[in-house]
PDB file of C-alpha atoms and ligand atoms in Angstrom:
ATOM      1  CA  UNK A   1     217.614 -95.620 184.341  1.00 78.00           C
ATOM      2  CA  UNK A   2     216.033 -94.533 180.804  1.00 95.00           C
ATOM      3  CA  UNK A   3     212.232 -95.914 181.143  1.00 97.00           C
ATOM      4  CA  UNK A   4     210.166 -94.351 178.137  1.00 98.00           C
ATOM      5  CA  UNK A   5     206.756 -93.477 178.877  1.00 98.00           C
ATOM      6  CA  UNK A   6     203.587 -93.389 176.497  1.00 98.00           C
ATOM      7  CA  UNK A   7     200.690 -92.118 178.724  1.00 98.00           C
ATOM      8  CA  UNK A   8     196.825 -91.787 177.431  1.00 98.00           C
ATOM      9  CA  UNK A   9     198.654 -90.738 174.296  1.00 98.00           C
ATOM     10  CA  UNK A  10     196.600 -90.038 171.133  1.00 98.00           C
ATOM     11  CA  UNK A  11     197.444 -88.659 167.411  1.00 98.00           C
ATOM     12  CA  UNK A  12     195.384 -86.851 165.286  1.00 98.00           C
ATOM     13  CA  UNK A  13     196.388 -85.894 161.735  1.00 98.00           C
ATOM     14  CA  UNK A  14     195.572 -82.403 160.398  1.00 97.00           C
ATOM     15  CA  UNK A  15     193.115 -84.182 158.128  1.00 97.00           C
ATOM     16  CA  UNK A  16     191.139 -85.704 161.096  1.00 97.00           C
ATOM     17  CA  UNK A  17     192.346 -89.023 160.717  1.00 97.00           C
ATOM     18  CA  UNK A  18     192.793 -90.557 164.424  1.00 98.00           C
ATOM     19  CA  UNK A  19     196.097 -92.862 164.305  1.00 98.00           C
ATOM     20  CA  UNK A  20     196.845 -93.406 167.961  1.00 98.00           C
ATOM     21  CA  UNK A  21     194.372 -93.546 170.591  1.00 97.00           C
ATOM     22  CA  UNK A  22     195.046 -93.368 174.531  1.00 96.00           C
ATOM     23  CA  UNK A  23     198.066 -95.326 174.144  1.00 98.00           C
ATOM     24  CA  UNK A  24     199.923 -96.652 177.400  1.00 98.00           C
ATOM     25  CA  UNK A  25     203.168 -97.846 177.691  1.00 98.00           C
ATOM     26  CA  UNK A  26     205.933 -98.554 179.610  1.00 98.00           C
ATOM     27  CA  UNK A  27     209.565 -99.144 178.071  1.00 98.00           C
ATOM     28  CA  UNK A  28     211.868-100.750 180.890  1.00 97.00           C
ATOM     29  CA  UNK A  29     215.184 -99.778 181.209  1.00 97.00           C
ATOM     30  CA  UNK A  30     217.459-101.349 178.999  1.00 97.00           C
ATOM     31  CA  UNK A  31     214.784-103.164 177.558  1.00 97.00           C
ATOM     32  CA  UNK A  32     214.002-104.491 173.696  1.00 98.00           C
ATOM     33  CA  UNK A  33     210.310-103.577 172.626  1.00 98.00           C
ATOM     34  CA  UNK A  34     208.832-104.356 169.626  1.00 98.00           C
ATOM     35  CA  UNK A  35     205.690-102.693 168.508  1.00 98.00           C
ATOM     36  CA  UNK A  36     204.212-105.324 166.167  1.00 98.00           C
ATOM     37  CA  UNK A  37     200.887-104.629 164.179  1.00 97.00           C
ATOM     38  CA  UNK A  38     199.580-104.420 160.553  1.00 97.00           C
ATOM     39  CA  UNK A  39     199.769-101.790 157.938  1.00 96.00           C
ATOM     40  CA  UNK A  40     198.256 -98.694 159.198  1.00 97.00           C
ATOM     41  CA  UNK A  41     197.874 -99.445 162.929  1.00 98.00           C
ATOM     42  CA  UNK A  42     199.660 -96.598 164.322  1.00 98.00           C
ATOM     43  CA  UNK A  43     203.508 -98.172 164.867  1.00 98.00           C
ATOM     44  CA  UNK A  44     205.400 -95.578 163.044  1.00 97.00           C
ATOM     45  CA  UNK A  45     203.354 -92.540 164.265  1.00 98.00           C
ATOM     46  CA  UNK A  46     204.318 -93.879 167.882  1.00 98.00           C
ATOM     47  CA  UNK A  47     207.432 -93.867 167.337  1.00 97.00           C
ATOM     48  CA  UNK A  48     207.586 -90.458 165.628  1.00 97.00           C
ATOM     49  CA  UNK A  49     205.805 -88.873 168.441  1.00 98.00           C
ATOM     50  CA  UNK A  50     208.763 -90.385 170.893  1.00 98.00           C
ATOM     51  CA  UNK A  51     211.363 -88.899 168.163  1.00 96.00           C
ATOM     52  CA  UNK A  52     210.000 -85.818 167.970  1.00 96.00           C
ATOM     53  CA  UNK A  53     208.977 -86.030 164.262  1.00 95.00           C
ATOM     54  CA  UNK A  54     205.358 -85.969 165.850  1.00 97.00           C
ATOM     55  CA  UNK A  55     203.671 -84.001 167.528  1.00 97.00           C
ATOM     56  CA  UNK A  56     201.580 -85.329 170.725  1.00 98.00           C
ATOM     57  CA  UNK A  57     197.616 -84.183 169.924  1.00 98.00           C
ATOM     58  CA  UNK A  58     196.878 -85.590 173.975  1.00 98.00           C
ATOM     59  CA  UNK A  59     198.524 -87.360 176.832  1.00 98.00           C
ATOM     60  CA  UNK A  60     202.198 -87.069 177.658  1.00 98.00           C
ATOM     61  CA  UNK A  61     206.007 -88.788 176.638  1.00 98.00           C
ATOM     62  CA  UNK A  62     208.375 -89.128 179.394  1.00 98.00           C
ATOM     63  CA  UNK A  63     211.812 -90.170 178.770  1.00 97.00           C
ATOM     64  CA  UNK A  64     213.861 -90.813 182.224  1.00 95.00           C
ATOM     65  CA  UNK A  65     211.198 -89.162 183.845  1.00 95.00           C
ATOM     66  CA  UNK A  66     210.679 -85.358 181.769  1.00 96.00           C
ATOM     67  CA  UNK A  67     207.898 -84.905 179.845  1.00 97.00           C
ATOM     68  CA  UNK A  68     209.637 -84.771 175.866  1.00 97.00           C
ATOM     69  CA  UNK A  69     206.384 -83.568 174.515  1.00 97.00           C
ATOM     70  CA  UNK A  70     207.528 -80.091 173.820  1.00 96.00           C
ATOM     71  CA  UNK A  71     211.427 -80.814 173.239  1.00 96.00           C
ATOM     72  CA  UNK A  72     212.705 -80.517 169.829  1.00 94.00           C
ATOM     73  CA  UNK A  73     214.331 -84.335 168.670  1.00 91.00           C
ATOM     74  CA  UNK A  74     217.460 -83.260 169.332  1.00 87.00           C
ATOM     75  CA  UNK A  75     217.258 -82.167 172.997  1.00 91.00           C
ATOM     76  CA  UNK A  76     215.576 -85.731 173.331  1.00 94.00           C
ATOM     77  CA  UNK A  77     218.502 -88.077 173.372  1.00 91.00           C
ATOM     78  CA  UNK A  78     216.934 -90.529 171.055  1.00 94.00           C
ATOM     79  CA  UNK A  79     218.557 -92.031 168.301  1.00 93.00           C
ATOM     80  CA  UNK A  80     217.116 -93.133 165.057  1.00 92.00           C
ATOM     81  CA  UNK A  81     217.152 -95.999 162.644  1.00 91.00           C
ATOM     82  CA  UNK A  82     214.327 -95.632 159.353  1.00 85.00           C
ATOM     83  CA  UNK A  83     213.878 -98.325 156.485  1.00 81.00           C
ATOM     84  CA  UNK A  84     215.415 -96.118 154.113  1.00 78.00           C
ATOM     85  CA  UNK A  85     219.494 -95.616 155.040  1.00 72.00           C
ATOM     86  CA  UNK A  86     219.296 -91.486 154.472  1.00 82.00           C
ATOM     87  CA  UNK A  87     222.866 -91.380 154.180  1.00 91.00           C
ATOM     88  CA  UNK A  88     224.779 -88.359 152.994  1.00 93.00           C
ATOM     89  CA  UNK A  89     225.894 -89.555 149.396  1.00 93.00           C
ATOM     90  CA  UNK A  90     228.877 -87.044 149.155  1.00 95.00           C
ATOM     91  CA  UNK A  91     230.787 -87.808 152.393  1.00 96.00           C
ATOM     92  CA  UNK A  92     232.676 -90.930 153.262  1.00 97.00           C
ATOM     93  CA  UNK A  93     231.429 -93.241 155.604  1.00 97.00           C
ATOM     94  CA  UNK A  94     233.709 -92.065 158.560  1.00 97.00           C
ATOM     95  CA  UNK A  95     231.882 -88.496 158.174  1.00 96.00           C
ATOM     96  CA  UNK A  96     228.653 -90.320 158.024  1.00 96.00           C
ATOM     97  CA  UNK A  97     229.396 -91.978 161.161  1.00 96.00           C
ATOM     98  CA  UNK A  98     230.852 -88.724 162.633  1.00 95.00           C
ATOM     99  CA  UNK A  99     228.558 -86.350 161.383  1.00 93.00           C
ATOM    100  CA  UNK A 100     226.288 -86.142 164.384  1.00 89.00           C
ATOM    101  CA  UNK A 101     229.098 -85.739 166.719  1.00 91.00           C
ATOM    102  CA  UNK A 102     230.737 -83.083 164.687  1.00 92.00           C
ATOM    103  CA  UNK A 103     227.590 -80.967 164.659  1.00 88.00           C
ATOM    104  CA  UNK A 104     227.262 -81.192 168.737  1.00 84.00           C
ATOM    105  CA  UNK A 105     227.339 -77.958 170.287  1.00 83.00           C
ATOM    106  CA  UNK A 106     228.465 -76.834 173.837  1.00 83.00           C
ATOM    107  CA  UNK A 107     229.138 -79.075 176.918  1.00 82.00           C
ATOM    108  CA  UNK A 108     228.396 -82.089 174.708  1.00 81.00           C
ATOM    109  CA  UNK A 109     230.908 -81.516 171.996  1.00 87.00           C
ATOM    110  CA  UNK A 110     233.877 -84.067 172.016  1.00 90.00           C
ATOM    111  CA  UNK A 111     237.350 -83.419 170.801  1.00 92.00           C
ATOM    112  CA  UNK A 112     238.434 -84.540 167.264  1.00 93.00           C
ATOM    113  CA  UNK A 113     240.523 -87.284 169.003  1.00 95.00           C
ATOM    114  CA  UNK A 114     237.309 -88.715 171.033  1.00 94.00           C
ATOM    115  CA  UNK A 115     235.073 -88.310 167.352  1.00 95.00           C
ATOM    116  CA  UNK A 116     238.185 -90.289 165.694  1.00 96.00           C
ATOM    117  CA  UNK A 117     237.901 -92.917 168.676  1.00 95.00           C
ATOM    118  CA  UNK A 118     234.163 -93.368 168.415  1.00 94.00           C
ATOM    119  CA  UNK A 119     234.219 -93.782 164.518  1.00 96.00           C
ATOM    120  CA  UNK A 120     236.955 -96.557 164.592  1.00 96.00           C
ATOM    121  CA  UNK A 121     234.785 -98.199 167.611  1.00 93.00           C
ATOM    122  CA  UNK A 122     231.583 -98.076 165.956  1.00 93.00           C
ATOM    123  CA  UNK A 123     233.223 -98.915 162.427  1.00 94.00           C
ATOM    124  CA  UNK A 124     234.834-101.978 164.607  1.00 92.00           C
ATOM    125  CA  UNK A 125     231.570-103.282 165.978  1.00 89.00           C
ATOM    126  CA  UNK A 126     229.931-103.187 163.308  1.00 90.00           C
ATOM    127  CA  UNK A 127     232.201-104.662 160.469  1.00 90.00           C
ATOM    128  CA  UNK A 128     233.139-101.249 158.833  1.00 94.00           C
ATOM    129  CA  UNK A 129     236.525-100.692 159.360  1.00 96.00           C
ATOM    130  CA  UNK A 130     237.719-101.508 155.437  1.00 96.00           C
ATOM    131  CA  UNK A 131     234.326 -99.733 154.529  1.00 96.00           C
ATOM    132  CA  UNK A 132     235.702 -96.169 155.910  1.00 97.00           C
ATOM    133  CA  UNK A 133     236.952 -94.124 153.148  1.00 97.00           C
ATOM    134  CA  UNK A 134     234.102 -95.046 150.865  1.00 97.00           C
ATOM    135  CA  UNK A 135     230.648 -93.285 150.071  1.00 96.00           C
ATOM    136  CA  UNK A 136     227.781 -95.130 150.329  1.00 95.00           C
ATOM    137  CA  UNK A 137     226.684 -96.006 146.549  1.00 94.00           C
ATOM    138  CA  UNK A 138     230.289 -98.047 146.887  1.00 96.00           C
ATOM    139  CA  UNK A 139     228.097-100.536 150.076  1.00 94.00           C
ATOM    140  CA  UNK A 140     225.789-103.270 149.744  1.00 90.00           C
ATOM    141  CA  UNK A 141     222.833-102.288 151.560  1.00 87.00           C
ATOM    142  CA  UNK A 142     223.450-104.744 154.362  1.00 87.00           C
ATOM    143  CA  UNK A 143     226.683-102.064 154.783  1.00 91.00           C
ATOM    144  CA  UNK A 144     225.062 -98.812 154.061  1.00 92.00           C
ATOM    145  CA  UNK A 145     222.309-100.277 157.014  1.00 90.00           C
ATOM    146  CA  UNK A 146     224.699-101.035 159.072  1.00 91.00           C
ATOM    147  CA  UNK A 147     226.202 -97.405 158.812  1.00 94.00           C
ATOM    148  CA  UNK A 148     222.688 -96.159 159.922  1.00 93.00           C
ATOM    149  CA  UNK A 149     223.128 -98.169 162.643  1.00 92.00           C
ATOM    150  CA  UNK A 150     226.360 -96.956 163.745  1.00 93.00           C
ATOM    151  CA  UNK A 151     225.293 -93.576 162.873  1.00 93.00           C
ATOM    152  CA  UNK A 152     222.859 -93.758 165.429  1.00 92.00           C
ATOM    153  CA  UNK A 153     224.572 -95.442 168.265  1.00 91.00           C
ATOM    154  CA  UNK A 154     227.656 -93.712 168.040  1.00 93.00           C
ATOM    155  CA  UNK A 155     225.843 -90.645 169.866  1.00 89.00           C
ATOM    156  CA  UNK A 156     225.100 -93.207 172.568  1.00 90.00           C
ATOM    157  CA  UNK A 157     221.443 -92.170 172.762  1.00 93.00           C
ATOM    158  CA  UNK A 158     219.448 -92.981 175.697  1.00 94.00           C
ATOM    159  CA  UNK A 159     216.621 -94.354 173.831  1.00 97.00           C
ATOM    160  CA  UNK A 160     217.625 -96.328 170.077  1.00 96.00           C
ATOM    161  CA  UNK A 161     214.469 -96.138 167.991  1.00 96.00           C
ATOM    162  CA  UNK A 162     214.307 -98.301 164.702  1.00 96.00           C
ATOM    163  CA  UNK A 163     211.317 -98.321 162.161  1.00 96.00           C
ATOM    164  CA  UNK A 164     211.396-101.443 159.595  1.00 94.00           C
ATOM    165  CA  UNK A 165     214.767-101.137 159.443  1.00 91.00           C
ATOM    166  CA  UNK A 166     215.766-104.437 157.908  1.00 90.00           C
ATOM    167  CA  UNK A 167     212.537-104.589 155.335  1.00 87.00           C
ATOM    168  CA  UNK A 168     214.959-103.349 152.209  1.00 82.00           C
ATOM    169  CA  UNK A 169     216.964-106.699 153.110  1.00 85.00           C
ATOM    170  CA  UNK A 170     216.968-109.578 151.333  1.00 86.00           C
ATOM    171  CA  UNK A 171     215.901-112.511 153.947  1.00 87.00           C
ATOM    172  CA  UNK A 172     219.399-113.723 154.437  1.00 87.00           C
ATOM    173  CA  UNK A 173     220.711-110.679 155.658  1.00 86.00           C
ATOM    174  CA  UNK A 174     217.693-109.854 157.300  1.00 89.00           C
ATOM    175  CA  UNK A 175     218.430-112.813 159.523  1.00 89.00           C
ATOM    176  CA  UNK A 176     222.319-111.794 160.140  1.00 88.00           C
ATOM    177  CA  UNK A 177     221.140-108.284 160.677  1.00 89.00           C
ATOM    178  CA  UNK A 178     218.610-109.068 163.432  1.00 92.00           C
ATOM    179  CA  UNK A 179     221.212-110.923 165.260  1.00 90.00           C
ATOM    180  CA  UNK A 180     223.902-108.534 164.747  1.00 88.00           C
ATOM    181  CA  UNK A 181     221.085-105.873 166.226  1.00 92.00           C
ATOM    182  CA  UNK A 182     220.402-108.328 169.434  1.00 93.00           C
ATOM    183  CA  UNK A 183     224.052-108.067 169.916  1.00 91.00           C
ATOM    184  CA  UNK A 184     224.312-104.727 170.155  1.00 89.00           C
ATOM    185  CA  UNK A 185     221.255-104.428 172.335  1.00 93.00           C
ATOM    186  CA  UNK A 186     223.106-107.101 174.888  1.00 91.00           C
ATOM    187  CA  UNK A 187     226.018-105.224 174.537  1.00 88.00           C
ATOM    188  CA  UNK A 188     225.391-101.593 175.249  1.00 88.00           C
ATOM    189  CA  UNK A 189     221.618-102.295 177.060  1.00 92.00           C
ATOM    190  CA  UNK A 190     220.256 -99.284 175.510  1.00 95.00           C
ATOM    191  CA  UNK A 191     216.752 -98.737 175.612  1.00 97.00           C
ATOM    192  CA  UNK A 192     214.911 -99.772 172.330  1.00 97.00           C
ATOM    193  CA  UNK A 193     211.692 -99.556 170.485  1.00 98.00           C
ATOM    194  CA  UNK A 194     211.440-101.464 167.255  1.00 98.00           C
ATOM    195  CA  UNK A 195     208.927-101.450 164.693  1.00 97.00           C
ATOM    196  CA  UNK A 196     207.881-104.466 162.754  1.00 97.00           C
ATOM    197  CA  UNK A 197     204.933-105.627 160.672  1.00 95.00           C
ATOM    198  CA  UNK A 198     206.528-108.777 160.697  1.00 94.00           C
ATOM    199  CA  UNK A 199     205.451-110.878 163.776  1.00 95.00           C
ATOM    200  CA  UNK A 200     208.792-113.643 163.721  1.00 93.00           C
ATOM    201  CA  UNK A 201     211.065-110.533 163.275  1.00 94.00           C
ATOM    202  CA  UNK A 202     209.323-109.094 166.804  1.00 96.00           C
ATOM    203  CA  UNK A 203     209.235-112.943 168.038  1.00 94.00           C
ATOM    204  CA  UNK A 204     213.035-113.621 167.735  1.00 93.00           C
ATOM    205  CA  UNK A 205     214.109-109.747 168.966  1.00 96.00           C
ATOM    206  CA  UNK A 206     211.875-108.498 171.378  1.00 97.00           C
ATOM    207  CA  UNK A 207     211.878-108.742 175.494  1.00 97.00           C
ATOM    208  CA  UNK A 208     208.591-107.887 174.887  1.00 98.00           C
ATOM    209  CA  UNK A 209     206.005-107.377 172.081  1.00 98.00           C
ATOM    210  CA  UNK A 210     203.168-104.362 172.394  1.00 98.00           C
ATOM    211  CA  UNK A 211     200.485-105.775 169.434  1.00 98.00           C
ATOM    212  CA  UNK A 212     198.636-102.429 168.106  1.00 98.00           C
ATOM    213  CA  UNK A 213     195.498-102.969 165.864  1.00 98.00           C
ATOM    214  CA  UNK A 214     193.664 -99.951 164.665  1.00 97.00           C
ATOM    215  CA  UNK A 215     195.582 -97.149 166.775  1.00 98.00           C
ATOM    216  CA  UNK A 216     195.295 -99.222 169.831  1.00 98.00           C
ATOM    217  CA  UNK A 217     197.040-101.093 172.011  1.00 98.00           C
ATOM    218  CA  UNK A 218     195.754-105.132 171.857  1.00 98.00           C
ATOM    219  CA  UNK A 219     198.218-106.801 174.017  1.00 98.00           C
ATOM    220  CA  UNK A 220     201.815-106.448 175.773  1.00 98.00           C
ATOM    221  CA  UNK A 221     204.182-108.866 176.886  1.00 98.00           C
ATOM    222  CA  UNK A 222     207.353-111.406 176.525  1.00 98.00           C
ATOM    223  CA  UNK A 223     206.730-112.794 173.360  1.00 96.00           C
ATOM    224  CA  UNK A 224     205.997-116.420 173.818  1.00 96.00           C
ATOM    225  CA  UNK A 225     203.387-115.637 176.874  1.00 97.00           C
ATOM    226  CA  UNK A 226     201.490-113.472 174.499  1.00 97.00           C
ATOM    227  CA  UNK A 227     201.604-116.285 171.826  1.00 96.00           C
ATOM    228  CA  UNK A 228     200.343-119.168 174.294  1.00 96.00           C
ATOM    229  CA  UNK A 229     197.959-116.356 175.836  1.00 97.00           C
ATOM    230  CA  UNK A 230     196.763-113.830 173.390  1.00 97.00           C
ATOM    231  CA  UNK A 231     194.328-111.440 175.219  1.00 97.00           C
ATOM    232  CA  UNK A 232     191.604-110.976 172.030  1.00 97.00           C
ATOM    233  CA  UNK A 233     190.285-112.864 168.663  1.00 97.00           C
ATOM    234  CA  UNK A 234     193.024-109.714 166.915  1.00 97.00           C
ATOM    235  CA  UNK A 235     196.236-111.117 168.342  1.00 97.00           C
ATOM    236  CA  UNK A 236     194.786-114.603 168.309  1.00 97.00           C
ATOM    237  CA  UNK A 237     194.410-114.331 164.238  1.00 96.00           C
ATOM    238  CA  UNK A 238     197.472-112.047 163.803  1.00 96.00           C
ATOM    239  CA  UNK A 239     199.892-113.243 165.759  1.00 95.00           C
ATOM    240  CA  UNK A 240     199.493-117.228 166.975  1.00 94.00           C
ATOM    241  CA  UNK A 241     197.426-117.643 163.502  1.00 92.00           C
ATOM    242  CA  UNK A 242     200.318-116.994 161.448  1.00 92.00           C
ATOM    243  CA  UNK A 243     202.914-118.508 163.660  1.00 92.00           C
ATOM    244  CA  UNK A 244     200.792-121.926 163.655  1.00 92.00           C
ATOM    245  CA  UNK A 245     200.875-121.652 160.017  1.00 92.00           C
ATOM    246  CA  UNK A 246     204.473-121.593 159.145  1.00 89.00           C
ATOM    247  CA  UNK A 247     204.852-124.257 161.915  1.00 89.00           C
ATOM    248  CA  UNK A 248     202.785-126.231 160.162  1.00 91.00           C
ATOM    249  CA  UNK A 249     203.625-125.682 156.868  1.00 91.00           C
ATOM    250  CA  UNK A 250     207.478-126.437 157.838  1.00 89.00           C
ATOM    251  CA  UNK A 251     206.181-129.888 159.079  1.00 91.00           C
ATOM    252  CA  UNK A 252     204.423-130.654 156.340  1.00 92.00           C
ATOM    253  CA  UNK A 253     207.461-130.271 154.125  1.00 91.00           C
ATOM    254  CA  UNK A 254     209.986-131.940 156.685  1.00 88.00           C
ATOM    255  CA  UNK A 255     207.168-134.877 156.276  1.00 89.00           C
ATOM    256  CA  UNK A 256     207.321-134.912 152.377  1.00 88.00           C
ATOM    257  CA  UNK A 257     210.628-134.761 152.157  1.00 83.00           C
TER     258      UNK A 257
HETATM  259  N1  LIG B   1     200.903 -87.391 157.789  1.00 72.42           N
HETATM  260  C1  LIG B   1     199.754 -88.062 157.881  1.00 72.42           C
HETATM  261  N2  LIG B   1     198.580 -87.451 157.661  1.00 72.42           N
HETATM  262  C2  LIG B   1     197.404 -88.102 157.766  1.00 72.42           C
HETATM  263  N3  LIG B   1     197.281 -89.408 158.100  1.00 72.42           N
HETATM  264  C3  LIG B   1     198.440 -90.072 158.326  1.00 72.42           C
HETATM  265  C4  LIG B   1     199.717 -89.447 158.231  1.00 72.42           C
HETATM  266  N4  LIG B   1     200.667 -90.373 158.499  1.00 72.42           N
HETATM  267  C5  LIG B   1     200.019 -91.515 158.770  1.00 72.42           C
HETATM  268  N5  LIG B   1     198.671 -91.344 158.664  1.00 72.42           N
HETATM  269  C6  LIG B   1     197.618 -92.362 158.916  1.00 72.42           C
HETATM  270  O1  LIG B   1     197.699 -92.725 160.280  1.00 72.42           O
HETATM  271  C7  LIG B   1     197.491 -94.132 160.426  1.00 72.42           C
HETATM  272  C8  LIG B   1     198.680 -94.776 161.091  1.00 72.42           C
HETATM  273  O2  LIG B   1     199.807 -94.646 160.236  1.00 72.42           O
HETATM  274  P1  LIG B   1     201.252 -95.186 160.615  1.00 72.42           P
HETATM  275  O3  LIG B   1     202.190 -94.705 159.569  1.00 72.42           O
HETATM  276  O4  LIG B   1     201.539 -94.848 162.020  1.00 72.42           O
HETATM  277  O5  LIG B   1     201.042 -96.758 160.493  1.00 72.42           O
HETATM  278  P2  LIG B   1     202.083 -97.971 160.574  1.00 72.42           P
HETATM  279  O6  LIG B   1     201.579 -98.910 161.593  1.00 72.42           O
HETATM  280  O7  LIG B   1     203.460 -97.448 160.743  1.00 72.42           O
HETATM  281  O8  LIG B   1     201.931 -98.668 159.137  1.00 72.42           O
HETATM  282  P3  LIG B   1     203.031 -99.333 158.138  1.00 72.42           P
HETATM  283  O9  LIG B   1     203.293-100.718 158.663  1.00 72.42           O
HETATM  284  O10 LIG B   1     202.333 -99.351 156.819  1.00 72.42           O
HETATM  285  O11 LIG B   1     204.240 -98.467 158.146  1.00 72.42           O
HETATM  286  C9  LIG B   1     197.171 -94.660 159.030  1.00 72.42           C
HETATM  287  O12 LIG B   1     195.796 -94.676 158.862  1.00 72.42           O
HETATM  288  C10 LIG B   1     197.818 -93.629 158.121  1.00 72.42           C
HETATM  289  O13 LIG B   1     197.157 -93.575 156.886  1.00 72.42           O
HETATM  290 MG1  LIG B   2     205.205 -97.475 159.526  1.00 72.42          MG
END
């Protein structure tokens, strides 16, 4: 059972600047969250603070039950997915995928013949295989993000964490990426929090949606019962706004067709 746990949680920059405020949230197990909101509302410094990259100015992180807020990122068992792919542009893609595993100390530490076996898994789930012996700069970037991917699953973290990690895309691999990313979520059930500006991106993914607006939390819930209820005039105009608008803009070009 991994639940993650955000509770009265608030961020504070050095420079004053208040980013999160008494934030609280519960991740199911095995559950998809997207944290949806405009620019500047606090998404990535969430996530962050659950990573470890963060640190917590009040309240408390639990993941499976331990407070994370002093553990270092490592100790936390997350893995992470950022916009930019941060790959190492001197190894291949195998030691991409492997790196993490081959820097695991003590109990944790797997064999060379269980790091081999996880490469060739992840590199099979994820399209890679004929990729292996490159280095990035020879990938699309639909490739070199789908190495990120597997470079963060392959560690089977207890908690996946993704930040706009399809926004380099262009929108047709953005679509085949999000899929792909459901997939792997059905497939392995781990945990996730995913961050999004982009409200059909959190539509189409998320079990549930958690709508922040100014460092707070608006709204929570399965996607299409926050739509057809949204709980204030911000979610109303962010969220069911823009949705009506692309509905009806798609009609009105199916009707002038
Ligand atoms: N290191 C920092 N120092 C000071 N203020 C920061 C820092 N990082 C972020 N902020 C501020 O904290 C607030 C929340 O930023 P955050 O990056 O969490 O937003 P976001 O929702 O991820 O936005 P975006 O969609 O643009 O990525 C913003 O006002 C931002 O300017
Ligand atoms: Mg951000």
């Amino acid at each position: 059972m991994v639940e993650v746990k955000f509770e009265r949680v608030k961020k504070v920059y050095d420079d004053g600047t208040v980013a999160v405020s008494n934030l609280n949230l519960t991740v199911n197990d095995g559950e998809f969250l997207v944290l949806l909101g405009p620019s500047g509302c606090g998404k990535s410094t969430s996530l962050r603070m659950l990573a470890g990259l963060e640190d917590v100015t009040e309240g408390r992180i639990t993941i499976d039950g331990n407070v994370v807020n002093d553990l270092s990122p490592g100790a936390r068992g997350v893995g992470m997915v950022f916009q930019s792919y941060a790959l190492y542009p001197h190894m291949t893609i195998s030691d991409n995928l492997s790196f993490g595993l081959r820097m695991e100390k003590g109990e944790k530490r797997l064999s060379k013949e269980e790091i081999d076996l996880r490469v060739k898994e992840t590199a099979e789930l994820l399209g890679l295989t004929e990729q292996l012996g490159k280095k990035p700069k020879e990938l699309s970037g639909g490739q070199r993000q789908r190495v990120a991917l597997g470079r963060a699953g392959i560690r089977r973290p207890k908690v996946l964490l993704m930040d706009e990690p399809l926004s380099n895309l262009d929108a047709e691999l953005r679509n085949q990426m999000r899929t792909e990313i459901r997939r792997l979520h059905d497939k392995f059930g781990t945990t996730t929090v995913y961050v999004t500006h982009d409200q059909i991106e959190a539509m189409i993914l998320a079990d549930r949606i958690a709508i922040m607006e100014g460092g707070e939390l608006q709204q929570h819930g399965p996607p299409l019962e926050v739509y057809n209820n949204p709980a204030n005039e911000f979610v109303k105009g962010f969220l069911c706004k823009h949705i009506d608008e692309i509905v009806d803009t798609a009609n009105r070009i199916f009707d002038e067709r």
